Coordinates of C-alpha atoms in Angstrom, one line a residue:
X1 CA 14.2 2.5 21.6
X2 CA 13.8 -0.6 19.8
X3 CA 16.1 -2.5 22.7
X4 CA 14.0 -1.3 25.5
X5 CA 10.8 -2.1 24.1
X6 CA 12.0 -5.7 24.1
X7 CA 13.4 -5.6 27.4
X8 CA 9.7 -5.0 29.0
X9 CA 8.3 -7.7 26.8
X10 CA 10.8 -9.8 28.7
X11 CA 9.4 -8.3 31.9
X12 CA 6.1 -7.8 31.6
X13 CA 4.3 -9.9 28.5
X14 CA 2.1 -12.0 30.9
X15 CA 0.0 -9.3 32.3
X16 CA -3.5 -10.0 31.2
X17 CA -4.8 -6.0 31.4
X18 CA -4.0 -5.6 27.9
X19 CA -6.6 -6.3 25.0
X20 CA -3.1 -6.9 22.8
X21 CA 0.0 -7.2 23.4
X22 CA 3.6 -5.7 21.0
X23 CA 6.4 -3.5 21.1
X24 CA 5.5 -2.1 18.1
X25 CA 2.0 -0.8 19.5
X26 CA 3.9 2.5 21.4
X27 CA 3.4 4.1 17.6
X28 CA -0.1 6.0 17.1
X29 CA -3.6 4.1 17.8
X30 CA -1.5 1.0 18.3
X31 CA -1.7 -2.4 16.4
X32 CA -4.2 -1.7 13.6
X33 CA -6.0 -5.2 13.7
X34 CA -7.5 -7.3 11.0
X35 CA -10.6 -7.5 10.3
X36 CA -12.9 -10.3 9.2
X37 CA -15.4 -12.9 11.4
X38 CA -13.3 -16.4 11.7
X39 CA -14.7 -17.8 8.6
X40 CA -12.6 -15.1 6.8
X41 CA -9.3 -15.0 9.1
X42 CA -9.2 -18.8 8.0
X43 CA -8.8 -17.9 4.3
X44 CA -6.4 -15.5 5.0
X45 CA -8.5 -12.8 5.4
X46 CA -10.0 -12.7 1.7
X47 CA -13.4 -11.0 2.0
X48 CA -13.3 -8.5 -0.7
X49 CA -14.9 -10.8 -3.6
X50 CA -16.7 -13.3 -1.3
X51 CA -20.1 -14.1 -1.5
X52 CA -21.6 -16.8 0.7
X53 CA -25.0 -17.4 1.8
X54 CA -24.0 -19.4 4.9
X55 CA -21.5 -16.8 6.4
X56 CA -21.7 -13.0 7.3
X57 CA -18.9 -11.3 5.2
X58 CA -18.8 -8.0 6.5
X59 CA -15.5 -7.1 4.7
X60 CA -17.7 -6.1 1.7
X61 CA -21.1 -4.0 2.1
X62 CA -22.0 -5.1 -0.5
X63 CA -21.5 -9.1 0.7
X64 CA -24.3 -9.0 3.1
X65 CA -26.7 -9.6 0.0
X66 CA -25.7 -13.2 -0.9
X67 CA -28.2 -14.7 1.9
X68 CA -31.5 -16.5 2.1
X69 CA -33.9 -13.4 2.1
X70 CA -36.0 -15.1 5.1
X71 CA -33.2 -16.1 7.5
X72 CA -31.5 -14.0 10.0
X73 CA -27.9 -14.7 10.5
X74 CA -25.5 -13.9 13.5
X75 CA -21.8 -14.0 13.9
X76 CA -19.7 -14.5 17.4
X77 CA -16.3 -15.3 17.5
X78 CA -13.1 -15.4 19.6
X79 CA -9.6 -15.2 19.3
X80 CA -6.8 -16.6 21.4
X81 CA -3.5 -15.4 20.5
X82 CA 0.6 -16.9 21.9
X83 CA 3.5 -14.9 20.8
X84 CA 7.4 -15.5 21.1
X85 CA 9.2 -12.4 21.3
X86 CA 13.0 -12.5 19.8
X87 CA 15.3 -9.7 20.1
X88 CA 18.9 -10.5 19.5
X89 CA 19.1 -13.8 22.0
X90 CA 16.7 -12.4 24.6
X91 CA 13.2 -14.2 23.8
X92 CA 10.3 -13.9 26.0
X93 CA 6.2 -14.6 25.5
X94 CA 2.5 -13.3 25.9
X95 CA -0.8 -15.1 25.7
X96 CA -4.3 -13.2 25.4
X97 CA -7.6 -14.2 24.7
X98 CA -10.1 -11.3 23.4
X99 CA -13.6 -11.5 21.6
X100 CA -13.2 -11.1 17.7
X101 CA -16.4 -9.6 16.3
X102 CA -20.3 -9.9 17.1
X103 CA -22.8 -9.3 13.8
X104 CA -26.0 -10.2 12.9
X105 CA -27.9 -9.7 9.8
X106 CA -31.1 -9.6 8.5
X107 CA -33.4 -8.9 4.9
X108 CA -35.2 -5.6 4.2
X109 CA -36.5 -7.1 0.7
X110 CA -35.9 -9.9 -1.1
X111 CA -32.8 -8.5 -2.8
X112 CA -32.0 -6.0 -0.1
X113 CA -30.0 -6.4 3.7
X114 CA -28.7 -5.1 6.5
X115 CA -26.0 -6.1 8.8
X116 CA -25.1 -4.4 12.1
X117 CA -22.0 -5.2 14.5
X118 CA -19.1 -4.1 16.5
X119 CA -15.5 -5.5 16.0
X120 CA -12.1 -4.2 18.0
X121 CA -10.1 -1.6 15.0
X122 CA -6.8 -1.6 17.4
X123 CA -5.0 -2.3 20.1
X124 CA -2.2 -1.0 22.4
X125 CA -0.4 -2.9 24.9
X126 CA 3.5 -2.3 26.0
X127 CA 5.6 -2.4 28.6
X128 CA 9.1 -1.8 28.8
X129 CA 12.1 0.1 30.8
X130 CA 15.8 0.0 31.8
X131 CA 18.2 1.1 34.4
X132 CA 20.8 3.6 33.9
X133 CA 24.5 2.4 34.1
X134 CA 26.3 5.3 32.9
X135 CA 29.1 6.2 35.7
X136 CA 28.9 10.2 35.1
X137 CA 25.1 9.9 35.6
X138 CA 24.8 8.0 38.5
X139 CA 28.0 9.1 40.4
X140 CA 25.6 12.1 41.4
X141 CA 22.0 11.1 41.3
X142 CA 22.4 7.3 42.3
X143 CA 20.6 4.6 40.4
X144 CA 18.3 5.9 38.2
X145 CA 16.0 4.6 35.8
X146 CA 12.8 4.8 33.3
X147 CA 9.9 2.6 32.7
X148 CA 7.0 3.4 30.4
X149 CA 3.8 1.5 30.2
X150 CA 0.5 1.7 27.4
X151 CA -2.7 0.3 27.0
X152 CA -6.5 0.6 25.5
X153 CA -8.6 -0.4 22.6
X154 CA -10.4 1.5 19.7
X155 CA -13.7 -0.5 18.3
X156 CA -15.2 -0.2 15.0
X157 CA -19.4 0.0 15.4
X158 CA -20.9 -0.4 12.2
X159 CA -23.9 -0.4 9.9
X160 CA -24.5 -1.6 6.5
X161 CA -26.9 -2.0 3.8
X162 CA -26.6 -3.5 0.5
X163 CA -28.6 -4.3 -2.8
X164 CA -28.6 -6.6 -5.5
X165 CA -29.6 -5.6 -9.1
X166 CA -30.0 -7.7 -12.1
X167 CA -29.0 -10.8 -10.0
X168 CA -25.4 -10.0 -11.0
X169 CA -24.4 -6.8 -9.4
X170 CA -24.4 -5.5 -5.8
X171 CA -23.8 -2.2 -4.2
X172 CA -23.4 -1.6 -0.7
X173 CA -22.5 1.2 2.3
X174 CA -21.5 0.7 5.9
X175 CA -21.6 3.8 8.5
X176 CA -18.6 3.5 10.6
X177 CA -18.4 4.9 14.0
X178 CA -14.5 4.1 16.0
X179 CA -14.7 5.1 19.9
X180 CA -12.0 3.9 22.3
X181 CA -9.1 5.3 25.0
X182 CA -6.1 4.7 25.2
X183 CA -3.2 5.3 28.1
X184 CA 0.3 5.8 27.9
X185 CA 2.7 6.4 31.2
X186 CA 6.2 7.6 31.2
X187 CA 7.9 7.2 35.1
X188 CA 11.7 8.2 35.4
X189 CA 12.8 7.7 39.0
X190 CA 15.5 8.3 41.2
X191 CA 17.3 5.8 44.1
X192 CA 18.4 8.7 45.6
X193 CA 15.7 10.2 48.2
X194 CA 17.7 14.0 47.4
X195 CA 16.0 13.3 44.1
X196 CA 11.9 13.5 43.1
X197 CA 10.3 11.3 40.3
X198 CA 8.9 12.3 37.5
X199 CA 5.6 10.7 36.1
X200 CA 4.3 12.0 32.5
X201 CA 1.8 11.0 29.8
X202 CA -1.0 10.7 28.1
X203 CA -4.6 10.1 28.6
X204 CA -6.8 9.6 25.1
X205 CA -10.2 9.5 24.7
X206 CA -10.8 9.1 20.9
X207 CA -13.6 9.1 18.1
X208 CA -14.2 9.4 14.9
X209 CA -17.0 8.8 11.7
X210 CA -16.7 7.1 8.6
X211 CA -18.4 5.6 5.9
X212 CA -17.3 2.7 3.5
X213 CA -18.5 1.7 0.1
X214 CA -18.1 -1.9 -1.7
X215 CA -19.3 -3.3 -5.5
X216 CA -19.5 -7.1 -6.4
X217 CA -20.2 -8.0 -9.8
X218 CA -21.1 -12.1 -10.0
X219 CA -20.4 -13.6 -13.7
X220 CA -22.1 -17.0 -13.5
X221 CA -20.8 -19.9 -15.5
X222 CA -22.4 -23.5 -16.8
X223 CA -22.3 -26.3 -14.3
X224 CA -22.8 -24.3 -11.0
X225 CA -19.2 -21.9 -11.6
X226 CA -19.4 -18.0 -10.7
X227 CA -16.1 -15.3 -11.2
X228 CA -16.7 -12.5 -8.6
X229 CA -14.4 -8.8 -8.8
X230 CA -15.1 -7.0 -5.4
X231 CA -13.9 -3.5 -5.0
X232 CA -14.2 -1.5 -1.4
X233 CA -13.1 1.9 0.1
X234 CA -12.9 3.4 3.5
X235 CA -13.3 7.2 3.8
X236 CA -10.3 8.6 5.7
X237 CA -11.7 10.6 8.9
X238 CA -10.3 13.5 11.2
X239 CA -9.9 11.6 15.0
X240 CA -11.8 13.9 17.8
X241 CA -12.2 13.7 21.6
X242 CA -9.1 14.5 23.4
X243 CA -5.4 14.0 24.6
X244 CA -4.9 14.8 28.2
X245 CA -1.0 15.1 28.4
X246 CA 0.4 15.4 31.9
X247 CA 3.5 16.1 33.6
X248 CA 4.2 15.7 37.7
X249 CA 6.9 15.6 40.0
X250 CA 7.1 13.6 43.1
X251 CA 9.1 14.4 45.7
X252 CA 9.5 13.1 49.6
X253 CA 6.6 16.1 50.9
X254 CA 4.4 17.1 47.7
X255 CA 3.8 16.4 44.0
X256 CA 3.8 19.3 41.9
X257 CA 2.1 19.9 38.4
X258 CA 4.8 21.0 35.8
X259 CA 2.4 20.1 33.5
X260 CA -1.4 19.9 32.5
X261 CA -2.7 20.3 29.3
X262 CA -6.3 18.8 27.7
X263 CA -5.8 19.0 23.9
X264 CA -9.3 19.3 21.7
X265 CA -8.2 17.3 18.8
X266 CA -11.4 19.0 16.9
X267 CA -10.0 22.1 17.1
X268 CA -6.5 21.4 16.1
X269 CA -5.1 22.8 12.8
X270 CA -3.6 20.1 12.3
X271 CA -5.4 17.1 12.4
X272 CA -4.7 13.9 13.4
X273 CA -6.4 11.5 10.6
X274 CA -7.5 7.6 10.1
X275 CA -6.2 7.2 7.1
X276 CA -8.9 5.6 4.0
X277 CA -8.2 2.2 2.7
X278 CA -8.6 0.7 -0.7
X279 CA -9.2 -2.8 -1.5
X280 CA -9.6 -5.2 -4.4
X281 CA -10.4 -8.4 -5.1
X282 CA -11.6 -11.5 -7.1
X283 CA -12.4 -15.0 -6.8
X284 CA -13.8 -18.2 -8.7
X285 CA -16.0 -21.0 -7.4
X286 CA -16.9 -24.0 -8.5
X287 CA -20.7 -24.5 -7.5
X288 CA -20.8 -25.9 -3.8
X289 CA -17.7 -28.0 -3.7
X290 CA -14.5 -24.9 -4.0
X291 CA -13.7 -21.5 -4.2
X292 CA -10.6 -19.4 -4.8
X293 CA -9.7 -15.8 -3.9
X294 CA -6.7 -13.0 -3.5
X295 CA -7.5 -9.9 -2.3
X296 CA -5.6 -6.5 -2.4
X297 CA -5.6 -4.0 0.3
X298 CA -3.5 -0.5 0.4
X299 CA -3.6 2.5 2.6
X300 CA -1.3 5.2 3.0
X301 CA -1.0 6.8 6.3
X302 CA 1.6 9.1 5.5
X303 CA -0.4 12.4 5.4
X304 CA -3.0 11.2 9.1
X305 CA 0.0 13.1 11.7
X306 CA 0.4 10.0 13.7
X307 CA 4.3 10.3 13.6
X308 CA 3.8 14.1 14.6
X309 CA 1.2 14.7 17.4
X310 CA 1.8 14.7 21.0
X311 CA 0.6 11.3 22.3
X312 CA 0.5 9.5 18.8
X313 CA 4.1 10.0 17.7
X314 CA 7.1 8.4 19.1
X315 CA 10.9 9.8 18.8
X316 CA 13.9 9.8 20.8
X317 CA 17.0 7.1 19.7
X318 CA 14.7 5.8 17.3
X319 CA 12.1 6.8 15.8
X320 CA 8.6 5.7 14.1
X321 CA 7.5 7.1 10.9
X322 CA 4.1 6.5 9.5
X323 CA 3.9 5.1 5.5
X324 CA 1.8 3.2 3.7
X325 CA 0.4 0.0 4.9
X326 CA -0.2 -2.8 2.2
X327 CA -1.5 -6.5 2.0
X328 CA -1.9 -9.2 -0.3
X329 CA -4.3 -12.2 1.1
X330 CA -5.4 -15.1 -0.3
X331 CA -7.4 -18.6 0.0
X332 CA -9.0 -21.7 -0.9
X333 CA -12.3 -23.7 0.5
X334 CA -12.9 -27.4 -0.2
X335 CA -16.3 -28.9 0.4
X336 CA -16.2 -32.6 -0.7
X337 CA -19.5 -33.4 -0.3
X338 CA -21.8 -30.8 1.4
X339 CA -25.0 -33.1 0.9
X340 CA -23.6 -35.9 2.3
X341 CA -25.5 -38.1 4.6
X342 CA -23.4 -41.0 5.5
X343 CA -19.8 -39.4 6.2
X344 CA -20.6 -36.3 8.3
X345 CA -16.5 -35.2 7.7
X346 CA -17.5 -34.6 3.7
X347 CA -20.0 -32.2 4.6
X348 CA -16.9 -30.2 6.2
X349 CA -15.8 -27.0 4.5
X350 CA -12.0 -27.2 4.8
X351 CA -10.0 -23.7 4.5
X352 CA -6.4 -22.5 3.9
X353 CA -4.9 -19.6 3.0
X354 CA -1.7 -17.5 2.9
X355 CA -0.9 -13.6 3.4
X356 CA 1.7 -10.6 3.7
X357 CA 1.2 -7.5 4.7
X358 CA 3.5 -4.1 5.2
X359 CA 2.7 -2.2 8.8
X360 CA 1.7 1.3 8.5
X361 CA 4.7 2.5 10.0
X362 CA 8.5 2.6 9.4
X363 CA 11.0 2.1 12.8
X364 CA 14.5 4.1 12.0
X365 CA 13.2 3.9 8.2
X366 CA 12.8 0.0 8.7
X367 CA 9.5 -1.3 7.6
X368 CA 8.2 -4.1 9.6
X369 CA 6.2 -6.7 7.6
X370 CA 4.2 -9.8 8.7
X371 CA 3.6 -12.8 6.4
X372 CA 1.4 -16.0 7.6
X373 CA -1.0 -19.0 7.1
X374 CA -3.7 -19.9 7.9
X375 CA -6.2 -23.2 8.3
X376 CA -9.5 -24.1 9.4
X377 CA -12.8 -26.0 8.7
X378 CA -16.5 -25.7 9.8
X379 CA -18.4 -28.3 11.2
X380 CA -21.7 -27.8 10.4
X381 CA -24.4 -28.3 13.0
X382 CA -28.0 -28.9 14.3
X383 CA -29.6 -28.1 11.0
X384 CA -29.6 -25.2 8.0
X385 CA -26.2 -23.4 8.1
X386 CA -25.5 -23.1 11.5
X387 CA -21.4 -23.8 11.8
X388 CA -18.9 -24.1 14.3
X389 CA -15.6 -22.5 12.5
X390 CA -12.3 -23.5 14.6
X391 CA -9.1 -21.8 13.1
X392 CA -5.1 -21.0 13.0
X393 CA -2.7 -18.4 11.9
X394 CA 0.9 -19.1 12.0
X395 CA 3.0 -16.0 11.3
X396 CA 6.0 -14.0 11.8
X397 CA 6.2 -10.0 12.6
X398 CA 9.5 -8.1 12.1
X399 CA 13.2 -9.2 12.1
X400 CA 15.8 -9.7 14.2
X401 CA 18.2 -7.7 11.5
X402 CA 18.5 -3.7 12.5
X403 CA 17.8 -4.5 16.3
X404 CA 14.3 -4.7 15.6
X405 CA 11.8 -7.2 17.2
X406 CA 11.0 -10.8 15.6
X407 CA 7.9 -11.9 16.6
X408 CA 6.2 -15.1 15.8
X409 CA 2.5 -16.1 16.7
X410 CA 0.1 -19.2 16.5
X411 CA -3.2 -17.4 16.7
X412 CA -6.5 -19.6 17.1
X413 CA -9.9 -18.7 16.6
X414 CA -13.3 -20.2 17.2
X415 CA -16.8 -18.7 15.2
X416 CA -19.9 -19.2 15.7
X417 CA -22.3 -19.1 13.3
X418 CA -26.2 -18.9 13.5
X419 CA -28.9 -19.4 10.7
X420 CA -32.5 -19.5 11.4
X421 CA -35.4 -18.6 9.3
X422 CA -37.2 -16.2 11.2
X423 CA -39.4 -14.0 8.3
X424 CA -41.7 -17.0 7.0
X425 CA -44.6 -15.4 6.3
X426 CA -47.7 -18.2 7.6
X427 CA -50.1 -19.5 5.2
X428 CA -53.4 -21.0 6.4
X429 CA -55.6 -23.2 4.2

């Protein structure tokens, strides 16, 4: 399977239908994205034990408290991604452009917010087939081949809250609501007009409820320097909707149903699952001109039925096995001078970071990992906090080793941050 994969990157990777775009996304919900605004992505993700008052950090419920408790904040970005697709000596490539995340976020007290948003949780996008050469095959049907097609998006609509006590330790929760569809179209067809085609596959329409929980505890230091620990889980959660899985043949007169069937994933026995996640994290600043963190991230997929439902699982020559995914993320922010009002480039926060990270799946019991890098500043602008983040990820997916897929990306991505105080209260002499 791997090798056909690859061969419909080489034919199709320009088409602009899909929201993302690998080989590897035939298995389950598809690419399970991560997730962060571009002021994280361009510390390697790190989000766990961040606290800044200029940026939404959604990553951590418990984040959205380090704010001005009279501003409202807002978070828009994009992403643009190019990927070269290797496969033995066979290379090919895909660009795509998608929106990253919108938030905004507001005070309830003075050591009490909320942030609402919706961000994209995964995405499918495939294309690949092959034409069947073998002599005892095609001496009676003619030429004959296979293609096989996939697409869709889940999104991740949220909803937190989160409170500071003591000045030193904050709590929060996040309501988690993941909607989407997917497609995925199997076509085998025939030269040979003695001979009908046969189209299969599935049509999903998919969602689920969650909830998420985070802690930050904030150790300050003399001179302006803070240790954070962070600490956040996601509840795993049983996927419903549906999974129409089809079956026709088409011949020269008529197409007839061989199969029709509307599965009710709620009332399966065995259910499909999102599995929970666990992260951890910690990082050290240095009052306004650096900070420092590494964050840990594990979830283990093993148990959710991905590699065993109809429409999620994938098997045949090769096949997909689900495990347990891991990261490890990490970053560094420089400020040289953010006060600065002669040399507007010192009042520049400068970012780089660094990650790896283990897919949630296995391909013939070979894991495929991704390791990267990342960079990026923001330019402050007009006046309070408002920033214009630009970014880059430079990284590698897979091997060429085991006939797998190599893939390696230059990802950009552009945030936009607003800060405006909008809860003054006025005062009249």
């Amino acid at each position: 399977m791997a090798a056909l994969l690859c061969a419909g990157v080489f034919a199709h990777a320009q088409d602009g239908a899909y929201s993302g775009y690998t080989p590897y996304s035939i298995f389950g919900l598809g690419q399970i994205l991560n997730q962060g605004s571009a002021y994280n992505k361009t510390m390697g993700g790190v989000g766990v034990a961040t606290r800044d008052r200029r940026h939404i950090n959604y990553l951590n419920p418990a984040a959205i408290t380090a704010r001005d408790s009279l501003a409202f904040m807002a978070d828009f970005s994009l992403q643009e991604s190019n990927t070269i697709f290797r496969q033995g000596d066979k290379y090919s490539a895909n660009n795509l452009f998608n929106i990253n995340d919108i938030v905004i976020s507001f005070p309830i007290e003075s050591h009490s917010a909320m942030a609402v948003g919706i961000v994209p949780y995964s995405a499918t996008g495939y294309s690949y087939g092959a034409i069947l050469k073998d002599p005892s095959i095609i001496g009676y049907t003619g030429d004959s081949g296979y293609t096989a097609t996939g697409q869709g998006s889940m999104y991740k609509l949220f909803a937190q809250a989160g409170v500071t006590f003591w000045k030193r330790l904050s709590l929060g929760v996040e309501g988690i609501y993941y909607f989407g569809n997917i497609s995925k179209e199997y076509n085998q067809f025939f030269t040979s007009k003695g001979y009908g085609s046969i189209d299969s596959g599935f049509d999903m329409t998919l969602n689920a409820q969650s909830a998420k929980f985070g802690i930050q505890y904030e150790q300050p230091f003399g001179g302006g320097k803070a240790l954070t620990i962070g600490a956040t889980y996601t509840m795993g959660a049983n996927l419903k909707g549906y999974v129409n899985d089809y079956c026709f043949a088409t011949g020269t007169a008529q197409t007839d149903t061989l199969r029709s069937n509307i599965d009710t994933l709620a009332l399966r026995s065995d259910k499909v699952r999102l599995a929970s996640e666990l992260g951890v994290g910690i990082s050290f600043r240095s009052g306004e001109k650096w900070r420092a963190e590494v964050n840990y991230l594990r979830s283990d997929w093993s148990a959710t039925n991905m590699d065993r439902a109809r429409g999620f699982a994938v098997s045949g020559s090769s096949v997909f096995s689900a495990t347990t995914s891991e990261s490890i993320r990490a970053g560094f922010e420089i400020v040289p001078n953010r006060n600065d009002i002669r040399y507007y480039y010192k009042r520049i926060a400068y970012r780089a970071g660094a990650y790896y990270e283990k897919a949630n799946y296995l391909l013939d019991g070979y894991g495929v990992n991704a390791y990267g890098v990342t960079l990026g500043a923001t330019l402050p602008i007009f006046r309070a906090h408002n920033g214009l983040t630009l970014g880059m990820d430079i990284g590698r997916r897979g091997s060429i080793a085991n006939n797998l897929v190599r893939e390696t990306y230059v990802n950009f991505s552009v945030g936009f941050n607003m800060f405006d105080i909008w809860f003054r209260k006025p005062t009249y002499e």
